[in-house]
Short mmCIF file of C-alpha atoms in Angstrom, two decimals:
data_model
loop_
_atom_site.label_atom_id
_atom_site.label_comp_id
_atom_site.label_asym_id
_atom_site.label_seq_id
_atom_site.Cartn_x
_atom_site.Cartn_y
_atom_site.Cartn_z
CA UNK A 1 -40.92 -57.75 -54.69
CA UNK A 2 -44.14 -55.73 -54.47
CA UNK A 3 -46.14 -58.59 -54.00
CA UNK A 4 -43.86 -59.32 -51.03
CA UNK A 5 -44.24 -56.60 -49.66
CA UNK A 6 -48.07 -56.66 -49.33
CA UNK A 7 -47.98 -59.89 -48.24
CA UNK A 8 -46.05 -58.83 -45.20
CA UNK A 9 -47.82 -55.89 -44.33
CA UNK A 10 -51.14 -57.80 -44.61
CA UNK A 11 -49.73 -61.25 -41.75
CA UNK A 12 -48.45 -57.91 -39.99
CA UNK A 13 -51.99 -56.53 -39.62
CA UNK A 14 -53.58 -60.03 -38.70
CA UNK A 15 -51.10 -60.47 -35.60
CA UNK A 16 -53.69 -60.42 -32.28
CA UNK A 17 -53.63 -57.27 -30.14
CA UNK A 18 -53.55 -57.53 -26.43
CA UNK A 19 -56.42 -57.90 -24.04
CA UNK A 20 -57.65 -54.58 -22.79
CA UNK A 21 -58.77 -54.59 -19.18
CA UNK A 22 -61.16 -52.50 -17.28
CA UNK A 23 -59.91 -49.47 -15.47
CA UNK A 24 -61.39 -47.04 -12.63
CA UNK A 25 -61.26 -43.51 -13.31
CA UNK A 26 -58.83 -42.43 -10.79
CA UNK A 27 -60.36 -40.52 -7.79
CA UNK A 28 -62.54 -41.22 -4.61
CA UNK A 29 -65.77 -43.31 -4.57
CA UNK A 30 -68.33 -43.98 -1.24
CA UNK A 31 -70.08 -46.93 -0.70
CA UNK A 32 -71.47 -49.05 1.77
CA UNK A 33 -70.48 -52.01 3.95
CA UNK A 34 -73.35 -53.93 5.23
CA UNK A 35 -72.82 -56.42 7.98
CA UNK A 36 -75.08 -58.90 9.27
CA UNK A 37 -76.06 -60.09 12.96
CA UNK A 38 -72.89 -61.23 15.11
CA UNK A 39 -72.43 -65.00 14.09
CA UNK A 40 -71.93 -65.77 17.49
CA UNK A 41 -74.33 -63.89 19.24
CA UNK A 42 -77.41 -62.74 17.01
CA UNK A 43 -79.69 -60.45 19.11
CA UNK A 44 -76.43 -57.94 18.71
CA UNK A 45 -77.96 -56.74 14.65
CA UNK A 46 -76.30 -56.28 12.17
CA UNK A 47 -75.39 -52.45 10.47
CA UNK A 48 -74.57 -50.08 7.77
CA UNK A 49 -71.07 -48.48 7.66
CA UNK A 50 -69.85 -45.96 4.88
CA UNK A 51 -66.67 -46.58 3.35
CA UNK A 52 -64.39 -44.79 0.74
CA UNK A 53 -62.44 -46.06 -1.95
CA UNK A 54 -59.93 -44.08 -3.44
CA UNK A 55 -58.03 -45.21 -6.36
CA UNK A 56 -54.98 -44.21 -8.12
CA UNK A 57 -53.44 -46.16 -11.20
CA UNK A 58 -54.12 -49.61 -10.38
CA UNK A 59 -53.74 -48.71 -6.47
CA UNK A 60 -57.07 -48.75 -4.16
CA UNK A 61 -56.93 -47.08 -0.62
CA UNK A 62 -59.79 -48.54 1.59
CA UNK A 63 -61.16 -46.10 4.72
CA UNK A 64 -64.39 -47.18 6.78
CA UNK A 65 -66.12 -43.40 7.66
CA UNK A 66 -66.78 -43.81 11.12
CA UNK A 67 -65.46 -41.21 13.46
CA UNK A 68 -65.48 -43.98 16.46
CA UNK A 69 -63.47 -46.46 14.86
CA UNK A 70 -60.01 -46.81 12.65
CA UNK A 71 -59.84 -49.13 9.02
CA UNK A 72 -57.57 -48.44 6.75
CA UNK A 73 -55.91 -50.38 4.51
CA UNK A 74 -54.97 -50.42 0.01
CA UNK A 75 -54.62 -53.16 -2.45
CA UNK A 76 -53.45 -54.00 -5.98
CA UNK A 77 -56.77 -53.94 -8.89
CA UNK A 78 -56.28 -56.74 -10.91
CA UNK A 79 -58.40 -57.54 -13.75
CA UNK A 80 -61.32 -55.74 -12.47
CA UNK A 81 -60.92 -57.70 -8.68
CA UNK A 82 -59.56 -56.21 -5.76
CA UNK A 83 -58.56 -58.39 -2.35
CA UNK A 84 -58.30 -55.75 0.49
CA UNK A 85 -57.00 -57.39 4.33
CA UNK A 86 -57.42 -55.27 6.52
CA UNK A 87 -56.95 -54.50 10.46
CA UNK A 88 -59.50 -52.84 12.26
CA UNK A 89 -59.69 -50.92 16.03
CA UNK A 90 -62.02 -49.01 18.42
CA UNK A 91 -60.27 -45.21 18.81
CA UNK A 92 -59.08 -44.47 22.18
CA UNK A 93 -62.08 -43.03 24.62
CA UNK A 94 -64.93 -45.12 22.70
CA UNK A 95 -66.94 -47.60 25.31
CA UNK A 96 -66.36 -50.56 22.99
CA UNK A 97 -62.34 -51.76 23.06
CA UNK A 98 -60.95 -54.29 20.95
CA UNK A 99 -59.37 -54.86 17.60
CA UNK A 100 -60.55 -57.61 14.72
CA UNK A 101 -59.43 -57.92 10.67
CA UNK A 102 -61.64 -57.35 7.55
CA UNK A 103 -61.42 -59.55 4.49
CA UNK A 104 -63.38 -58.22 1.51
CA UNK A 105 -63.35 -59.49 -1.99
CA UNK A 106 -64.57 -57.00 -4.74
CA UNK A 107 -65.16 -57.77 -7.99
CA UNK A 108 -65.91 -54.67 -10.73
CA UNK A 109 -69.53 -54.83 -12.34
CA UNK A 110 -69.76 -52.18 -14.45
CA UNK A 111 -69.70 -49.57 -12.93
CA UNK A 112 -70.35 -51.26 -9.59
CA UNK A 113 -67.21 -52.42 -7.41
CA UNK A 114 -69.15 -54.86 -5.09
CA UNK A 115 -68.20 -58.20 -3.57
CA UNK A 116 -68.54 -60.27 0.15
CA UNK A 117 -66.56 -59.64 3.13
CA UNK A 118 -65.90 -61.28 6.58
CA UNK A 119 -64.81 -59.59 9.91
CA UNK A 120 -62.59 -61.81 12.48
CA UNK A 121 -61.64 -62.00 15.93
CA UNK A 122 -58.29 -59.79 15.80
CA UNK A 123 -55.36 -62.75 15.74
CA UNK A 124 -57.54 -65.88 15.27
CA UNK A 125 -60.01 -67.34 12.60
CA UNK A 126 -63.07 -66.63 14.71
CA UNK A 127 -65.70 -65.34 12.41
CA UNK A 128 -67.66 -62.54 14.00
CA UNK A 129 -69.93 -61.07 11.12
CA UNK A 130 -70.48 -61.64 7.27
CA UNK A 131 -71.14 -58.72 5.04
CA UNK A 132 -71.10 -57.01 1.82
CA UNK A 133 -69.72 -54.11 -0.18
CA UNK A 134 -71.15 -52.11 -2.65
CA UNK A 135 -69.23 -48.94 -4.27
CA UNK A 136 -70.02 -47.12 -7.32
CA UNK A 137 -67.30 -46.06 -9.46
CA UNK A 138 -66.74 -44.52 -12.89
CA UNK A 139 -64.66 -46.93 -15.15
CA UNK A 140 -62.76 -45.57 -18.32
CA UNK A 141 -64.03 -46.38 -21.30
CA UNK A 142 -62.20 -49.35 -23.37
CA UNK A 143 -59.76 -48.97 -26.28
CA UNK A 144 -57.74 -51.13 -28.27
CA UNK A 145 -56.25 -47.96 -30.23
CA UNK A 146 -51.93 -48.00 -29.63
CA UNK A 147 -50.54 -45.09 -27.86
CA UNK A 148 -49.99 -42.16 -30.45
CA UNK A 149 -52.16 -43.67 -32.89
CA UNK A 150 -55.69 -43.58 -34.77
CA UNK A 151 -58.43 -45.76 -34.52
CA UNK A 152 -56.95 -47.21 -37.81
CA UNK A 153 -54.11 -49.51 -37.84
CA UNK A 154 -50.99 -47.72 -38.79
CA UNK A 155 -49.45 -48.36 -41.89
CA UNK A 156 -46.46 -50.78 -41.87
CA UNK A 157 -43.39 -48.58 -43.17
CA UNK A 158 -43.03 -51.28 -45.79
CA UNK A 159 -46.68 -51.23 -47.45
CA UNK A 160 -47.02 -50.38 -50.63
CA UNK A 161 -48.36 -46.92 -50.83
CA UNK A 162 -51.43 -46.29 -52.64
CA UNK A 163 -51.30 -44.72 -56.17
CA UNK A 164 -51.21 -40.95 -56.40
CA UNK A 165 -52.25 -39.26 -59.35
CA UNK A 166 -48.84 -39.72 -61.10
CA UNK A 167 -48.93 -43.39 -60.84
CA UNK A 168 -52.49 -43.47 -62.56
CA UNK A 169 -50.89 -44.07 -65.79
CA UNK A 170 -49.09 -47.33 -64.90
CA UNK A 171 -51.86 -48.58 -62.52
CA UNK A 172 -52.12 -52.27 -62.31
CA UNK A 173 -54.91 -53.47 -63.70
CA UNK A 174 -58.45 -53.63 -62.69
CA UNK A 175 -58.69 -57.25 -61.82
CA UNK A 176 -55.42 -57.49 -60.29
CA UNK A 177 -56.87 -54.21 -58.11
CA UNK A 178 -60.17 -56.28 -57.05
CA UNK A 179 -58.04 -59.28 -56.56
CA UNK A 180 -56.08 -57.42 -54.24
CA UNK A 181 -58.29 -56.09 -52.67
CA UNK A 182 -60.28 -59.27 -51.43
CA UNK A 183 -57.24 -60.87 -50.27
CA UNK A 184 -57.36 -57.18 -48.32
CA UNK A 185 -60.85 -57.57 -46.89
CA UNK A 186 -60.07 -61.74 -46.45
CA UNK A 187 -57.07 -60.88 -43.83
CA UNK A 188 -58.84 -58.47 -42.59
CA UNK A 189 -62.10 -60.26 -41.22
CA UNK A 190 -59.29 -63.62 -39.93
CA UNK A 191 -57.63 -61.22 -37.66
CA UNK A 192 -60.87 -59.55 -36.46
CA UNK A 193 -62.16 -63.60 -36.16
CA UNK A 194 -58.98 -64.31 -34.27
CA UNK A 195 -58.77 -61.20 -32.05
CA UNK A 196 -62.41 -62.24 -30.99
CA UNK A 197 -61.38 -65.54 -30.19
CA UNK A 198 -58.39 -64.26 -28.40
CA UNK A 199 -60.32 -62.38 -26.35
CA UNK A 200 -62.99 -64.80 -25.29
CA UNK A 201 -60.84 -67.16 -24.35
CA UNK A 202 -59.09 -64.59 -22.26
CA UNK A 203 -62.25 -63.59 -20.33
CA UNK A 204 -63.37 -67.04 -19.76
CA UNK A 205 -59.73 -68.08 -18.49
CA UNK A 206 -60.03 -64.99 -16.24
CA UNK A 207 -63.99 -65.77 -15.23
CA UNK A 208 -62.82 -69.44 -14.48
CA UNK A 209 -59.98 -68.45 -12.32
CA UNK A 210 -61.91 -65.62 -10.39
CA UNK A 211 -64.82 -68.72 -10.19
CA UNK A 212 -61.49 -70.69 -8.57
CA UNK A 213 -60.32 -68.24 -6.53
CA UNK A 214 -64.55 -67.52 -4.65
CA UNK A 215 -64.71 -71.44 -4.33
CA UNK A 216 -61.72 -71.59 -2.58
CA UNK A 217 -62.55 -68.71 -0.30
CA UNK A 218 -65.52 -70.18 0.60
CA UNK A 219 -63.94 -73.83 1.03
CA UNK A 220 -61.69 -71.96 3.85
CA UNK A 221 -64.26 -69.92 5.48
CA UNK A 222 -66.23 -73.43 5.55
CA UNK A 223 -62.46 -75.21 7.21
CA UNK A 224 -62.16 -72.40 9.20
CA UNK A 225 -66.17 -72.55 10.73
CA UNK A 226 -65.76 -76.19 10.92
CA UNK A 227 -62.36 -76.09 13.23
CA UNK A 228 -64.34 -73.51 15.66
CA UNK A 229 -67.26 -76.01 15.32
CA UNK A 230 -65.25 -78.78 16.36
CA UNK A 231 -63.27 -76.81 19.36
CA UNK A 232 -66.27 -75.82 20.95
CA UNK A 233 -67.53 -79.33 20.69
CA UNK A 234 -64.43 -80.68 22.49
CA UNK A 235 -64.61 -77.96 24.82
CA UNK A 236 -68.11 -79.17 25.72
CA UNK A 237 -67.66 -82.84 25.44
CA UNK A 238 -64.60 -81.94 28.00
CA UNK A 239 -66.56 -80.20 30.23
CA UNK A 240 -69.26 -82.31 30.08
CA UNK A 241 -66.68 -85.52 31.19
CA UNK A 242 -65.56 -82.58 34.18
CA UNK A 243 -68.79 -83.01 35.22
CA UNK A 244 -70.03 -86.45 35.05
CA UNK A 245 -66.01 -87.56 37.06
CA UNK A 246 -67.19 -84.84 39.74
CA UNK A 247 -70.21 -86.27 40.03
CA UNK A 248 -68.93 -89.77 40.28
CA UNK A 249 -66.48 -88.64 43.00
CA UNK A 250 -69.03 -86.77 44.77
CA UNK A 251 -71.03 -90.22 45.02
CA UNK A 252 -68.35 -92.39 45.81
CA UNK A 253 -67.12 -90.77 48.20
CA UNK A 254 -71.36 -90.32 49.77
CA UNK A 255 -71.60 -93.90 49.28
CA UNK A 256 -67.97 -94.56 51.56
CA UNK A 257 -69.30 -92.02 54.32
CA UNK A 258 -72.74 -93.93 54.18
CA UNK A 259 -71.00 -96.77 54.89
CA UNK A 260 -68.92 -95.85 57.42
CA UNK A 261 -71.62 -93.87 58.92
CA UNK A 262 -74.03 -97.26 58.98
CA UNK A 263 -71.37 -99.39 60.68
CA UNK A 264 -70.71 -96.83 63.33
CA UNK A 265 -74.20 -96.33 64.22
CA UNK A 266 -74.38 -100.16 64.74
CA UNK A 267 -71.72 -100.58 67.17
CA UNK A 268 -72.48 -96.93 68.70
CA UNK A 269 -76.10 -97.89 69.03
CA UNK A 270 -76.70 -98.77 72.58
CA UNK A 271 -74.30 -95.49 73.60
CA UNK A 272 -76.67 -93.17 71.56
CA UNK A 273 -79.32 -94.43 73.30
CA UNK A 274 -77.66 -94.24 76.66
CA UNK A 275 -77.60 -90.47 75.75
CA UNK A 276 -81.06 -89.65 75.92
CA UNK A 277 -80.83 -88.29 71.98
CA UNK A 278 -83.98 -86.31 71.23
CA UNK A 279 -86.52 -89.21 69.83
CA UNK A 280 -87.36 -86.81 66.62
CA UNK A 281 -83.51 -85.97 66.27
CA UNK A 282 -82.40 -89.23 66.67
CA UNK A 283 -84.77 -90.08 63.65
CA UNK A 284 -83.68 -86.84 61.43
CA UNK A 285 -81.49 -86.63 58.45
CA UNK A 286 -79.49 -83.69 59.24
CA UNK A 287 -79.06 -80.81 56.66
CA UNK A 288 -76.52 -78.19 56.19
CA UNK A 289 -76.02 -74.74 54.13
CA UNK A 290 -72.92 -74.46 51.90
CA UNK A 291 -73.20 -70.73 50.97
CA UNK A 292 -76.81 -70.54 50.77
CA UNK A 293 -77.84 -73.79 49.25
CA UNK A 294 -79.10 -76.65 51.69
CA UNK A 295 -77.62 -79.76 50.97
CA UNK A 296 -78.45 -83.31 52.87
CA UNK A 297 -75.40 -83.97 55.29
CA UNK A 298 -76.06 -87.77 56.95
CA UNK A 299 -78.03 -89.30 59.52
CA UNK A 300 -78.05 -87.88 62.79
CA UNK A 301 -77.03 -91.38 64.59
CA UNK A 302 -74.27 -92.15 62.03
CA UNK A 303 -72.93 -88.18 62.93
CA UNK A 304 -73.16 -89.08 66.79
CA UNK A 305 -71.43 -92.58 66.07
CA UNK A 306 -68.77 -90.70 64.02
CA UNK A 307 -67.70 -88.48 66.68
CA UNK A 308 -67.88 -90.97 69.98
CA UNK A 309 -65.23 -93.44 67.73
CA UNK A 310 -62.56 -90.04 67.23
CA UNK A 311 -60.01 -90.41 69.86
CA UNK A 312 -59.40 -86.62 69.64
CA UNK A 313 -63.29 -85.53 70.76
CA UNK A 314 -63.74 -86.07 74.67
CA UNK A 315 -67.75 -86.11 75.26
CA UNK A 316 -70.75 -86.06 73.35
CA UNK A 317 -73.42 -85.36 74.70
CA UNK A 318 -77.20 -84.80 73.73
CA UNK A 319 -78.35 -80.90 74.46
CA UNK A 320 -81.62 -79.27 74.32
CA UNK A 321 -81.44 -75.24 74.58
CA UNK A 322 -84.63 -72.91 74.27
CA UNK A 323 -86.97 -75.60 72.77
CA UNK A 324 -83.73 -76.33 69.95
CA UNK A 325 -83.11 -80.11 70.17
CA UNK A 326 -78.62 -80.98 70.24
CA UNK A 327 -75.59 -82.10 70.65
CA UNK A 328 -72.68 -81.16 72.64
CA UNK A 329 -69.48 -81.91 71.34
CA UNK A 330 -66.28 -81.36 73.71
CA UNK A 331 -62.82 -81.16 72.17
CA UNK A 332 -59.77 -81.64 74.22
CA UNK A 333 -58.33 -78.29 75.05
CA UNK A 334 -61.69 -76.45 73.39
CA UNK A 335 -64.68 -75.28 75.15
CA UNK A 336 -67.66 -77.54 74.19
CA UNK A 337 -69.89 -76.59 71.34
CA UNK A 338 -73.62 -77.66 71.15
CA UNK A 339 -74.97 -77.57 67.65
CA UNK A 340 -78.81 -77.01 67.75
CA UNK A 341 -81.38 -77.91 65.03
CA UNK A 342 -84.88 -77.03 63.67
CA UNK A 343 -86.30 -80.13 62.93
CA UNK A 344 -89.15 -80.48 60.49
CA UNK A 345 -90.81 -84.33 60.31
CA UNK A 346 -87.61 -86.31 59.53
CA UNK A 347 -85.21 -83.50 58.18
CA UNK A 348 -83.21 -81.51 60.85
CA UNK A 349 -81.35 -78.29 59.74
CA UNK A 350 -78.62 -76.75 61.25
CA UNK A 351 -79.79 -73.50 63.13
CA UNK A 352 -77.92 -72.19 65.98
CA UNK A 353 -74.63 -72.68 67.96
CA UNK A 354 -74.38 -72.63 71.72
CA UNK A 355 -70.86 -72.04 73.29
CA UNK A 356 -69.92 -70.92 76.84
CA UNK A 357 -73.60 -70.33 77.82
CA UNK A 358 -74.96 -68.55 75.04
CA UNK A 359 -76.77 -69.66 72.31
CA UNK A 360 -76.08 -67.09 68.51
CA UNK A 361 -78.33 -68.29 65.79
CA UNK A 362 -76.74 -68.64 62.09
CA UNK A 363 -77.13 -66.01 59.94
CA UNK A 364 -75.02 -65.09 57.03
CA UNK A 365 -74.35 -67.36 54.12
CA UNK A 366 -70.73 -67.59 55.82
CA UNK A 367 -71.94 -68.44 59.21
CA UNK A 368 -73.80 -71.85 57.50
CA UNK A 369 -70.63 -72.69 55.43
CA UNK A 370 -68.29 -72.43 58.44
CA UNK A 371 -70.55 -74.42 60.32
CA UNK A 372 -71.37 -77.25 57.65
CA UNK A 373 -67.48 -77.28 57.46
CA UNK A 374 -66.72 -77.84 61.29
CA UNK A 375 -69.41 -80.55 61.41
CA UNK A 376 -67.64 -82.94 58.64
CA UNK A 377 -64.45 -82.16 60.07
CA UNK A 378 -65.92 -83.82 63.73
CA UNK A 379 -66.46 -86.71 61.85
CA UNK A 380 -62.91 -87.47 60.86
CA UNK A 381 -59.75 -86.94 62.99
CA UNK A 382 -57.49 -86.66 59.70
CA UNK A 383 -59.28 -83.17 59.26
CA UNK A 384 -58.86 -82.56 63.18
CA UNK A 385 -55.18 -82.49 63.41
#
């Protein structure tokens, strides 16, 4: 029954103890969060912030120390790792406005809490800066000794207790003693072998899965750069299509006014020459200013040729007023209008109007536009109505 007894207590001892994981020393810990240049706009730097962690069981309470700003936040410590997600905002009366969220991974390195962390656009996946933490902390030291007990393993309340000085006499023998003894020492080094084992496999399993959980951090952060990627590459291509249909329009519809403008001229052409048109007008390319750009309008004969075929203009009529070479345009119901031009080789620019005897030269940006307007309007009695 003895011998059963040992036996027990012995399979007892060998049993594997549980993993013992890290732990901070509760209290509060600085550190520093370094962030890089913005990601989307470099020549604003990067910077240093101070931060404090301050932990409590297995609770840790995040604050960035910053007097300007407001990030707070706390998180669950988990085999030595820490997630924190956290919101961040500008305090009221700062110049800079705004809010944006703070994702930092920590990881505890001996005495070193440290991991990466990104800062987004507040409400979207925008990334805005990468960075890194670094805190140091003060970690209590490991035991695998039971609550209420000695470094040694407690006895099991059925071993067999050793003999006192009463029990000398009826001893077992020496042999039996040494055998006993081995078989002792033999149990003893399997569970130590096994506990080892235990362990390892413990901290690899929890290595691998912190390995799992970084790749698939990164795997997201590389999604989540890719889907911004590929928005502002539609937003361009877009854009880009914008501009090229614009640009088509803008040529058709030059290429139908050329037209027109040619085919007028032709049947117009012994009327414009009736009018005694200016010889270096007549062979101008007229220009106009839309808010301060000059921009080629159309021939000065297929302008002239537009306007005599409208059935709502009465009279045109060439003009010449202070040295200006024109044309006077008369509108049924509207006092006549001569437009005047400064003519340079075979370009003639818009430069003055003349109305009711007196002649007020363009000035403003405004005064072009309205002009340039008016003109293309002459040339088409839709726009006249």
């Amino acid at each position: 029954m003895a011998s059963k007894t040992l036996w027990a207590a012995l399979v007892f001892a060998a049993l594997p103890a549980g993993p013992v994981a890290a732990q901070i020393r509760d209290g509060s810990y600085s550190g520093t969060l370094q962030c890089g240049d913005m990601v989307s706009n470099p020549s604003q730097k990067g910077w240093t912030h101070p931060v404090r962690l301050t932990v409590s069981g297995r609770s840790v309470a995040w604050e960035r120390l910053d007097d300007r700003l407001t990030e707070r936040g706390s998180a669950q410590l988990q085999k030595g790792r820490v997630t924190f997600k956290l919101d961040g905002q500008w305090n009221p009366g700062q110049r800079s406005t705004g809010q944006w969220r703070n994702e930092a991974r920590l990881e505890l390195k001996g005495s070193t809490l440290s991991g990466p962390a990104t800062i987004y656009a507040a409400g979207s996946d925008q990334r805005l800066r990468d960075c890194s933490v670094q805190v140091a902390v003060t970690t209590a030291s490991p035991s695998g000794t039971p609550p209420g007990g000695s470094a040694e393993t407690k006895r099991s309340p059925n071993a067999v207790p050793a003999a006192g000085p009463a029990q000398s006499a009826h001893a077992a023998p020496d042999a039996h003693s040494s055998d006993g003894d081995a078989i002792r020492r033999e149990h003893q080094r399997r569970h130590e072998e096994r506990l080892a084992q235990t362990r390892e496999e413990q901290k690899r399993r929890g290595e691998r899965t912190w390995e799992e959980e970084q790749a698939d951090y990164q795997r997201q952060l590389q999604e989540r750069r890719k889907a911004s990627e590929d928005a502002d590459r539609k937003r361009n291509q877009d854009f880009e299509r914008e501009q090229e249909r614009a640009a088509q329009e803008r040529a058709a519809s030059a290429a139908k006014q050329t037209a027109l403008g040619t085919a007028a001229a032709g049947r117009q052409a012994a009327r414009i020459k009736a009018m005694g048109l200016s010889a270096t007008l007549s062979k101008s390319v007229l220009y106009v200013n839309y808010m301060g750009r000059w921009t080629e309008f159309m021939p000065a004969t297929h302008w002239v040729a537009l306007m005599l075929e409208n059935p709502l203009i009465a009279s045109v009529e060439a003009a010449n007023v202070r040295g200006y070479p024109g044309i006077l345009v008369k509108r049924s119901g509207v006092p006549s209008t001569t437009f005047l031009f400064r003519t340079e080789g075979s370009e003639a620019y818009i430069h003055a109007l003349a109305s009711e005897g007196k002649a007020e030269a363009l000035r403003t940006p405004t005064d072009f536009s309205t002009v340039a307007a008016l003109m293309r309007a002459l040339t088409d009695q839709k726009n006249m109505r």
